[in-house]
Amino acid sequence: MHWTSAHHDAHARGGRCCSHATPCPSPCFEDGRVSGIGLYAQHVAQIKAWVCEALEHLREHGEAFDAVVFHAGSARAYYADDLAIPFRTHAHFGRLAPIEGHDHLLILEPGRPVRLLRSVPKDYWNAPPPVLEDWLIDVIDVRSTEDVEASWPNEKPPGRVAFVGDDRSVSLALGIAPDCFDPPSLIAALDWGRATKTEYEVECLREAQAVAGRGHAALRQGMTRGMSEFDLHLAYLKATMQDDSTLPYPNIIAWDEAAAVLHYQHRRRTKPSPGKSFLVDAGAMVRGYASDITRTYCLGNEDDASSEFAALLDGMEALQQQLAADVAPGLSFVDLHRKAETSIAALLYEVGVLNVEPEDARNRGVAAAFFPHGLGHYLGLNVHDVGGRQEGIAGGLKAPPEDCPNLRTTRTLEPGHVITIEPGVYFIPMLLDELRVGPCRDAVNWGHVDALMPFGGIRIEDDVLVTESGSENLTRPYVPGHRAE
């Protein structure tokens, strides 16, 4: 077996000839497909160049690798069963080759085209993998094989090869040295680089916003009819053309008090009662890239508690939009989180929930009982993308400071980073019960808290791109705020 251009790999194409006589200068994102080589070709070239630079940097520091092989991942089954666990491609592989299926190998070797050893086993239990699109096989050299392990000896690059994947047994079967499996220095460099998105990656993320937007629109309609959490979940799947295994994360669809559970996992089959508040945290996946979007709605009547919750929701909407607008290159995300916590304390003071000034509430830990998570996280091939607490390209942990221990992101923002902005206010019994009997109990107006407890809480989340001069909210063109008609 030898490497050939994908133009001549009929198996990869499924027998089709190229439909583009001239490559498009930029890809057209239509119906989940990219036409031409455009942004994807630029993306692969950029990532390859960056990995090669990382390899050279490692060589200069005494750790030499002549090539990197990325593994898509292995199929796994549930314990004592032959039922397959839903498969998700290893993210470092997926960044270069957004294809379905397990066992594939991607070979990146300086001075040669990126090569894909694609697993297409003979199998009558499962359907064959989908035909690869022209835009991918015009960029990556593809060789399909029934047995990747048997084909590997003829394709293994010379020299010392690093293996990036999550299955050590595959690395050993390929004859790769044990100390070349997920070498920490290389993984640190790859994780660090994932934070900065190429133009292709931004377009994938933007399309994931559009797909999720269709689902959120369906939920806005369904919630006004008082549909159950389960039925709303099904409506979201239908509107976005996803199923549970292809969602970037399990949908959080919560009526009333369930909104106080940060990662609420149940989907009640009964209609909501009383159905005064509704929180949805749901995204979509496009070519491996995720959107992560949350909205909260007030559906109560004009009673005092509903009016107070509506005012709090309006205040959180304005606060969240200001925080999203504050995103800019050079900004410490720790500082932005601190501003968010102080601003939330100010809002709670304004509506009468707190009896103390905002800074006092934050310094005494009162605000954290109502906002117990970080302001946001990196977004990309993982929903909680890698590198958020990394000190530098060589690795190291940049731990969150003591006053915001739950913060997932401690880095300074740079152009190309994509970050979620998701402030929240919650009425969580476990946390508030501790506060109610503690030394800071007088800082809280417990009558207001008890009235708002049945509403659960508020979270509003957008996905924001850091640009050269500021930021771009990727979400708002597709998912409006709670007041939109």
Coordinates of C-alpha atoms in Angstrom, one line a residue:
M1 CA 0.0 0.0 0.0
H2 CA 1.2 3.5 -0.7
W3 CA -0.2 7.0 -0.2
T4 CA -1.9 8.5 -3.2
S5 CA -3.9 11.7 -3.8
A6 CA -7.5 11.4 -2.7
H7 CA -8.5 12.3 -6.3
H8 CA -7.6 8.8 -7.2
D9 CA -9.0 7.0 -4.1
A10 CA -12.3 5.8 -5.5
H11 CA -13.1 4.0 -2.2
A12 CA -12.8 7.3 -0.3
R13 CA -15.1 9.0 -2.8
G14 CA -17.6 6.2 -2.9
G15 CA -17.0 6.1 -6.7
R16 CA -17.8 9.8 -7.3
C17 CA -15.7 12.1 -9.3
C18 CA -14.9 15.6 -8.0
S19 CA -17.9 18.0 -8.3
H20 CA -15.7 21.1 -8.2
A21 CA -13.7 21.8 -11.3
T22 CA -12.3 24.9 -9.6
P23 CA -11.9 25.0 -5.8
C24 CA -14.1 27.6 -4.1
P25 CA -12.1 30.5 -2.7
S26 CA -14.0 30.0 0.6
P27 CA -16.3 27.3 1.7
C28 CA -20.1 27.7 1.6
F29 CA -21.7 26.5 4.8
E30 CA -25.0 25.1 3.6
D31 CA -27.0 22.3 5.1
G32 CA -24.1 21.3 7.3
R33 CA -21.7 20.8 4.3
V34 CA -18.7 22.7 3.1
S35 CA -18.2 23.1 -0.7
G36 CA -14.7 23.5 -2.1
I37 CA -11.5 23.5 -0.1
G38 CA -11.5 27.2 1.0
L39 CA -11.4 27.7 4.7
Y40 CA -10.8 24.0 5.5
A41 CA -7.6 23.9 3.4
Q42 CA -6.4 27.0 5.2
H43 CA -7.3 25.5 8.5
V44 CA -5.4 22.2 7.9
A45 CA -2.4 24.2 6.7
Q46 CA -2.4 26.4 9.8
I47 CA -2.8 23.5 12.2
K48 CA -0.1 21.5 10.5
A49 CA 2.3 24.5 10.5
W50 CA 1.6 25.1 14.2
V51 CA 2.2 21.4 15.1
C52 CA 5.4 21.4 13.1
E53 CA 6.5 24.5 15.0
A54 CA 5.6 22.7 18.3
L55 CA 7.7 19.7 17.2
E56 CA 10.7 21.9 16.4
H57 CA 10.3 23.6 19.8
L58 CA 10.3 20.3 21.6
R59 CA 13.3 19.2 19.6
E60 CA 15.2 22.3 20.7
H61 CA 14.4 21.4 24.3
G62 CA 15.6 17.8 24.0
E63 CA 12.4 15.9 23.1
A64 CA 12.5 14.9 19.5
F65 CA 9.5 13.5 17.5
D66 CA 9.7 13.1 13.8
A67 CA 5.9 12.7 13.3
V68 CA 2.6 12.5 15.1
V69 CA -0.1 10.0 14.6
F70 CA -3.6 11.0 15.9
H71 CA -6.0 8.2 16.7
A72 CA -9.8 8.8 16.2
G73 CA -10.5 6.5 19.2
S74 CA -11.7 3.0 19.9
A75 CA -15.1 1.5 20.1
R76 CA -16.1 0.6 23.6
A77 CA -19.0 -1.4 25.1
Y78 CA -20.8 -1.2 28.4
Y79 CA -19.5 -3.5 31.1
A80 CA -20.3 -7.2 30.6
D81 CA -22.2 -6.3 27.4
D82 CA -21.7 -6.1 23.7
L83 CA -23.8 -2.9 23.4
A84 CA -21.6 -0.1 22.2
I85 CA -21.2 3.1 24.2
P86 CA -22.0 6.1 21.9
F87 CA -18.7 7.0 20.2
R88 CA -17.2 10.5 20.2
T89 CA -14.1 11.2 18.1
H90 CA -10.9 12.2 20.0
A91 CA -10.8 16.0 19.7
H92 CA -7.2 16.4 18.6
F93 CA -7.9 14.0 15.7
G94 CA -11.2 15.7 14.9
R95 CA -9.6 19.1 14.7
L96 CA -7.8 18.0 11.5
A97 CA -10.3 15.4 10.2
P98 CA -14.0 15.9 11.0
I99 CA -15.1 12.4 10.0
E100 CA -17.3 9.8 11.6
G101 CA -16.1 6.5 13.0
H102 CA -13.5 4.9 15.1
D103 CA -10.0 3.4 14.6
H104 CA -8.9 5.9 11.9
L105 CA -5.3 7.2 12.0
L106 CA -4.2 10.6 10.9
I107 CA -0.5 11.0 10.2
L108 CA 1.2 14.4 10.4
E109 CA 4.8 14.4 9.2
P110 CA 6.8 17.5 8.4
G111 CA 7.4 17.9 4.7
R112 CA 4.6 15.6 3.6
P113 CA 0.8 16.1 3.2
V114 CA -1.4 15.2 6.1
R115 CA -2.5 11.6 5.5
L116 CA -5.6 9.7 6.7
L117 CA -5.6 5.9 7.2
R118 CA -9.3 5.4 7.2
S119 CA -10.8 2.3 8.7
V120 CA -13.5 0.7 6.5
P121 CA -13.9 -2.8 7.9
K122 CA -16.0 -5.5 6.3
D123 CA -19.0 -5.7 8.6
Y124 CA -22.5 -6.9 8.2
W125 CA -23.6 -5.8 11.7
N126 CA -23.1 -2.1 11.1
A127 CA -23.5 0.2 8.1
P128 CA -20.2 1.3 6.5
P129 CA -19.0 4.8 7.3
P130 CA -20.4 7.7 5.3
V131 CA -18.8 8.7 2.0
L132 CA -16.2 11.4 2.6
E133 CA -16.9 14.9 1.2
D134 CA -15.0 16.4 -1.6
W135 CA -13.9 19.4 0.5
L136 CA -12.0 17.0 2.8
I137 CA -10.4 14.6 0.3
D138 CA -9.2 17.5 -1.8
V139 CA -7.1 18.6 1.2
I140 CA -6.1 15.4 3.0
D141 CA -4.5 12.3 1.3
V142 CA -6.9 9.4 2.1
R143 CA -6.2 5.7 2.1
S144 CA -9.1 3.4 3.1
T145 CA -8.3 0.0 4.5
E146 CA -10.2 -2.9 6.1
D147 CA -7.5 -3.4 8.7
V148 CA -5.7 -0.3 10.0
E149 CA -3.2 -2.3 12.2
A150 CA -2.2 -4.6 9.3
S151 CA -1.7 -1.6 7.0
W152 CA 0.3 0.5 9.5
P153 CA 3.8 -1.1 9.0
N154 CA 3.8 0.2 5.4
E155 CA 2.7 3.7 6.4
K156 CA 4.6 4.2 9.6
P157 CA 6.8 7.3 9.3
P158 CA 10.5 6.8 10.0
G159 CA 12.0 8.0 13.2
R160 CA 10.4 8.6 16.6
V161 CA 6.6 8.8 16.3
A162 CA 4.3 10.4 18.9
F163 CA 0.9 8.8 19.4
V164 CA -2.0 11.1 20.4
G165 CA -5.1 9.3 21.5
D166 CA -6.8 7.7 24.5
D167 CA -6.2 4.0 23.9
R168 CA -2.7 2.9 24.9
S169 CA -3.3 -0.6 23.6
V170 CA -3.6 0.7 20.1
S171 CA -0.4 2.6 20.5
L172 CA 1.4 -0.5 21.6
A173 CA -0.1 -2.6 18.8
L174 CA 1.3 -0.2 16.3
G175 CA 4.8 -0.6 17.8
I176 CA 5.1 2.9 19.1
A177 CA 7.4 3.3 22.0
P178 CA 5.6 3.4 25.4
D179 CA 7.1 6.8 26.3
C180 CA 5.7 8.2 23.0
F181 CA 2.0 7.7 24.0
D182 CA 0.4 11.1 24.8
P183 CA 3.7 12.7 25.6
P184 CA 2.8 15.4 28.2
S185 CA 4.9 18.1 26.5
L186 CA 3.2 17.6 23.1
I187 CA -0.3 17.3 24.7
A188 CA 0.3 20.6 26.6
A189 CA 1.3 22.3 23.3
L190 CA -1.7 20.9 21.5
D191 CA -4.1 21.9 24.3
W192 CA -2.7 25.4 24.5
G193 CA -3.1 25.9 20.7
R194 CA -6.7 24.7 20.7
A195 CA -7.8 27.9 22.4
T196 CA -7.0 30.0 19.3
K197 CA -9.5 29.2 16.6
T198 CA -8.9 29.4 12.8
E199 CA -11.4 31.0 10.6
Y200 CA -12.8 27.6 9.6
E201 CA -13.3 26.8 13.3
V202 CA -15.2 30.0 13.9
E203 CA -17.5 29.3 11.0
C204 CA -18.2 25.8 12.4
L205 CA -19.0 27.4 15.7
R206 CA -21.2 30.0 14.0
E207 CA -23.1 27.3 12.2
A208 CA -23.6 25.4 15.5
Q209 CA -25.2 28.6 16.8
A210 CA -27.6 28.6 13.9
V211 CA -28.6 24.9 14.4
A212 CA -29.1 25.4 18.1
G213 CA -31.1 28.6 17.3
R214 CA -33.8 26.4 15.5
G215 CA -34.1 24.3 18.6
H216 CA -34.4 27.3 21.0
A217 CA -37.1 28.7 18.8
A218 CA -39.0 25.5 19.0
L219 CA -38.7 25.5 22.8
R220 CA -40.0 29.1 23.0
Q221 CA -43.1 28.0 21.2
G222 CA -43.5 24.8 23.3
M223 CA -43.0 26.4 26.7
T224 CA -45.9 28.8 26.0
R225 CA -48.1 25.7 25.6
G226 CA -46.9 24.3 28.9
M227 CA -45.3 21.2 27.3
S228 CA -43.4 18.8 29.6
E229 CA -39.7 18.8 29.9
F230 CA -39.6 15.5 28.0
D231 CA -41.8 16.7 25.2
L232 CA -39.7 19.9 24.9
H233 CA -36.6 17.8 24.7
L234 CA -38.0 15.8 21.8
A235 CA -39.1 19.1 20.1
Y236 CA -35.5 20.3 20.4
L237 CA -34.1 17.2 18.9
K238 CA -36.5 17.4 16.0
A239 CA -35.9 21.1 15.3
T240 CA -32.1 20.6 15.3
M241 CA -32.1 17.2 13.5
Q242 CA -30.0 15.7 16.3
D243 CA -30.4 12.7 18.5
D244 CA -29.2 12.3 22.1
S245 CA -25.9 10.8 21.1
T246 CA -24.9 13.7 18.8
L247 CA -25.8 16.5 21.2
P248 CA -22.7 18.3 22.5
Y249 CA -24.0 17.7 26.0
P250 CA -27.3 16.5 27.5
N251 CA -30.0 19.1 27.2
I252 CA -30.9 20.9 30.5
I253 CA -34.6 21.6 30.2
A254 CA -36.0 22.7 33.6
W255 CA -39.3 24.0 34.8
D256 CA -39.6 26.0 38.0
E257 CA -37.5 24.8 41.0
A258 CA -35.5 22.4 38.8
A259 CA -33.7 25.5 37.3
A260 CA -31.7 25.6 40.6
V261 CA -30.0 22.3 39.7
L262 CA -27.0 23.5 37.7
H263 CA -26.8 20.3 35.5
Y264 CA -30.3 19.2 35.9
Q265 CA -30.6 15.8 34.2
H266 CA -34.2 14.7 34.5
R267 CA -36.9 15.3 31.9
R268 CA -40.3 15.0 33.7
R269 CA -43.1 13.6 31.6
T270 CA -45.8 15.6 33.4
K271 CA -46.8 19.2 32.5
P272 CA -45.3 21.9 34.7
S273 CA -47.1 23.0 37.8
P274 CA -47.1 25.9 38.3
G275 CA -44.9 26.6 35.2
K276 CA -43.9 30.1 36.2
S277 CA -40.2 29.9 35.1
F278 CA -38.3 27.9 32.5
L279 CA -34.6 27.4 31.9
V280 CA -33.1 25.7 28.9
D281 CA -29.4 25.0 28.4
A282 CA -29.0 23.3 25.0
G283 CA -26.5 23.4 22.1
A284 CA -25.6 21.7 18.8
M285 CA -22.6 20.1 17.2
V286 CA -21.4 20.9 13.7
R287 CA -18.3 19.1 12.3
G288 CA -17.3 18.4 15.9
Y289 CA -17.7 22.0 17.2
A290 CA -20.2 22.8 19.8
S291 CA -22.5 25.7 20.7
D292 CA -23.5 26.1 24.4
I293 CA -26.5 28.4 24.9
T294 CA -28.8 29.1 27.9
R295 CA -31.9 31.1 28.2
T296 CA -34.3 31.7 31.1
Y297 CA -38.0 32.8 30.9
C298 CA -40.6 34.1 33.3
L299 CA -44.1 32.9 32.5
G300 CA -45.8 33.7 35.8
N301 CA -48.7 36.1 36.2
E302 CA -48.6 39.5 37.8
D303 CA -48.3 38.3 41.4
D304 CA -45.6 39.9 43.5
A305 CA -43.1 37.0 43.3
S306 CA -43.5 36.7 39.5
S307 CA -42.9 40.4 39.1
E308 CA -39.9 40.3 41.3
F309 CA -38.4 37.3 39.4
A310 CA -39.2 39.1 36.1
A311 CA -37.3 42.2 37.3
L312 CA -34.4 40.0 38.4
L313 CA -34.4 38.3 35.0
D314 CA -34.4 41.7 33.1
G315 CA -31.5 42.8 35.3
M316 CA -29.5 39.6 34.5
E317 CA -30.1 40.1 30.8
A318 CA -28.7 43.6 30.9
L319 CA -25.8 42.4 33.0
Q320 CA -25.0 39.5 30.8
Q321 CA -25.0 41.6 27.7
Q322 CA -22.6 44.1 29.3
L323 CA -20.2 41.3 30.3
A324 CA -20.3 39.9 26.8
A325 CA -19.5 43.4 25.4
D326 CA -16.6 43.7 27.9
V327 CA -14.8 40.7 26.3
A328 CA -11.6 41.9 24.6
P329 CA -8.0 40.8 23.9
G330 CA -5.8 41.3 26.9
L331 CA -8.6 41.0 29.4
S332 CA -8.0 38.7 32.4
F333 CA -11.0 36.3 32.6
V334 CA -10.5 36.2 36.4
D335 CA -11.1 40.0 36.5
L336 CA -14.2 39.6 34.4
H337 CA -15.5 36.9 36.7
R338 CA -15.0 39.1 39.7
K339 CA -16.9 42.0 38.0
A340 CA -19.7 39.5 37.3
E341 CA -20.0 38.4 40.9
T342 CA -20.0 42.0 42.2
S343 CA -22.5 43.0 39.6
I344 CA -24.8 40.1 40.5
A345 CA -24.5 41.1 44.2
A346 CA -25.5 44.7 43.2
L347 CA -28.5 43.4 41.3
L348 CA -29.6 41.3 44.3
Y349 CA -29.2 44.3 46.5
E350 CA -31.3 46.4 44.1
V351 CA -34.2 44.0 44.1
G352 CA -34.1 43.6 47.9
V353 CA -32.7 40.0 48.2
L354 CA -29.5 41.3 49.9
N355 CA -29.3 43.7 52.8
V356 CA -25.6 44.6 52.3
E357 CA -23.5 46.5 49.8
P358 CA -22.2 44.5 46.8
E359 CA -18.5 44.5 47.7
D360 CA -19.4 43.4 51.2
A361 CA -21.6 40.6 49.9
R362 CA -18.8 39.4 47.6
N363 CA -16.0 39.6 50.2
R364 CA -18.1 37.7 52.8
G365 CA -19.0 34.9 50.4
V366 CA -22.7 35.8 50.3
A367 CA -22.8 36.4 46.6
A368 CA -21.2 33.0 45.9
A369 CA -24.1 31.3 47.4
F370 CA -26.3 32.7 44.7
F371 CA -23.7 32.5 41.9
P372 CA -21.7 29.3 42.7
H373 CA -20.0 28.6 39.3
G374 CA -17.5 30.4 37.1
L375 CA -18.5 33.0 34.5
G376 CA -17.6 30.8 31.6
H377 CA -15.2 28.4 29.8
Y378 CA -13.5 27.9 26.5
L379 CA -15.6 26.4 23.8
G380 CA -14.7 24.4 20.7
L381 CA -14.3 20.7 20.1
N382 CA -15.1 20.1 23.7
V383 CA -17.9 22.0 25.4
H384 CA -15.6 22.7 28.3
D385 CA -12.6 23.1 26.0
V386 CA -9.0 22.3 27.1
G387 CA -6.4 24.8 28.2
G388 CA -8.5 27.1 30.3
R389 CA -6.4 26.8 33.4
Q390 CA -3.1 26.2 31.5
E391 CA -0.1 28.4 32.4
G392 CA 1.6 28.3 29.0
I393 CA 2.4 26.3 25.9
A394 CA 4.7 24.1 28.0
G395 CA 1.9 23.2 30.4
G396 CA 1.6 24.0 34.1
L397 CA -1.5 24.8 36.0
K398 CA -2.8 28.4 36.5
A399 CA -5.1 27.6 39.3
P400 CA -8.1 29.9 40.1
P401 CA -7.6 32.3 43.0
E402 CA -9.1 31.5 46.4
D403 CA -12.0 34.0 45.9
C404 CA -13.3 32.2 42.7
P405 CA -12.4 28.5 43.1
N406 CA -14.9 27.2 40.6
L407 CA -13.6 29.3 37.7
R408 CA -12.7 27.0 34.7
T409 CA -10.8 29.7 32.8
T410 CA -7.9 31.7 34.3
R411 CA -6.1 32.7 31.1
T412 CA -5.8 36.2 29.6
L413 CA -8.1 36.4 26.5
E414 CA -6.5 36.6 23.1
P415 CA -7.8 37.1 19.6
G416 CA -9.3 33.8 18.3
H417 CA -10.4 32.6 21.7
V418 CA -14.1 31.6 22.0
I419 CA -15.5 31.9 25.5
T420 CA -18.9 31.4 27.1
I421 CA -20.4 34.2 29.1
E422 CA -23.0 32.7 31.5
P423 CA -23.7 34.6 34.7
G424 CA -26.4 33.1 36.9
V425 CA -28.5 33.6 40.0
Y426 CA -29.9 30.6 41.7
F427 CA -32.0 29.8 44.8
I428 CA -30.3 26.5 45.7
P429 CA -31.7 25.1 49.0
M430 CA -28.4 23.3 49.9
L431 CA -26.4 26.5 49.7
L432 CA -28.9 28.8 51.1
D433 CA -29.7 26.6 54.1
E434 CA -26.1 26.9 55.1
L435 CA -26.2 30.6 54.7
R436 CA -29.4 30.9 56.6
V437 CA -27.8 29.5 59.8
G438 CA -24.3 31.0 59.3
P439 CA -22.7 34.2 60.5
C440 CA -23.8 36.1 57.3
R441 CA -27.5 35.2 57.7
D442 CA -28.4 38.9 58.4
A443 CA -27.0 39.9 55.0
V444 CA -30.0 38.2 53.3
N445 CA -33.7 39.2 53.1
W446 CA -35.1 35.7 53.6
G447 CA -38.7 36.6 52.9
H448 CA -37.6 37.6 49.3
V449 CA -35.5 34.4 49.0
D450 CA -38.4 32.2 50.1
A451 CA -40.8 33.8 47.6
L452 CA -38.3 33.3 44.8
M453 CA -37.2 29.8 45.7
P454 CA -40.0 28.1 43.5
F455 CA -38.6 29.8 40.4
G456 CA -35.3 27.9 40.7
G457 CA -32.9 30.4 39.2
I458 CA -31.6 32.3 36.1
R459 CA -28.8 31.6 33.7
I460 CA -28.1 33.4 30.5
E461 CA -25.3 32.2 28.2
D462 CA -23.9 33.3 24.9
D463 CA -20.8 32.2 23.1
V464 CA -18.4 35.1 22.4
L465 CA -15.4 35.3 20.0
V466 CA -12.5 37.5 21.0
T467 CA -11.5 39.6 18.0
E468 CA -8.5 41.8 17.4
S469 CA -10.4 44.9 18.6
G470 CA -13.0 43.6 20.9
S471 CA -15.5 40.7 20.6
E472 CA -18.3 39.3 18.5
N473 CA -21.3 37.6 20.1
L474 CA -21.8 34.5 18.0
T475 CA -25.1 33.6 19.6
R476 CA -27.4 36.6 19.5
P477 CA -28.0 36.6 15.8
Y478 CA -29.6 33.2 16.2
V479 CA -31.0 33.1 19.8
P480 CA -32.5 36.4 21.0
G481 CA -33.0 37.4 24.6
H482 CA -36.1 36.4 26.7
R483 CA -38.0 39.6 25.8
A484 CA -37.9 39.0 22.0
E485 CA -41.2 38.3 20.3

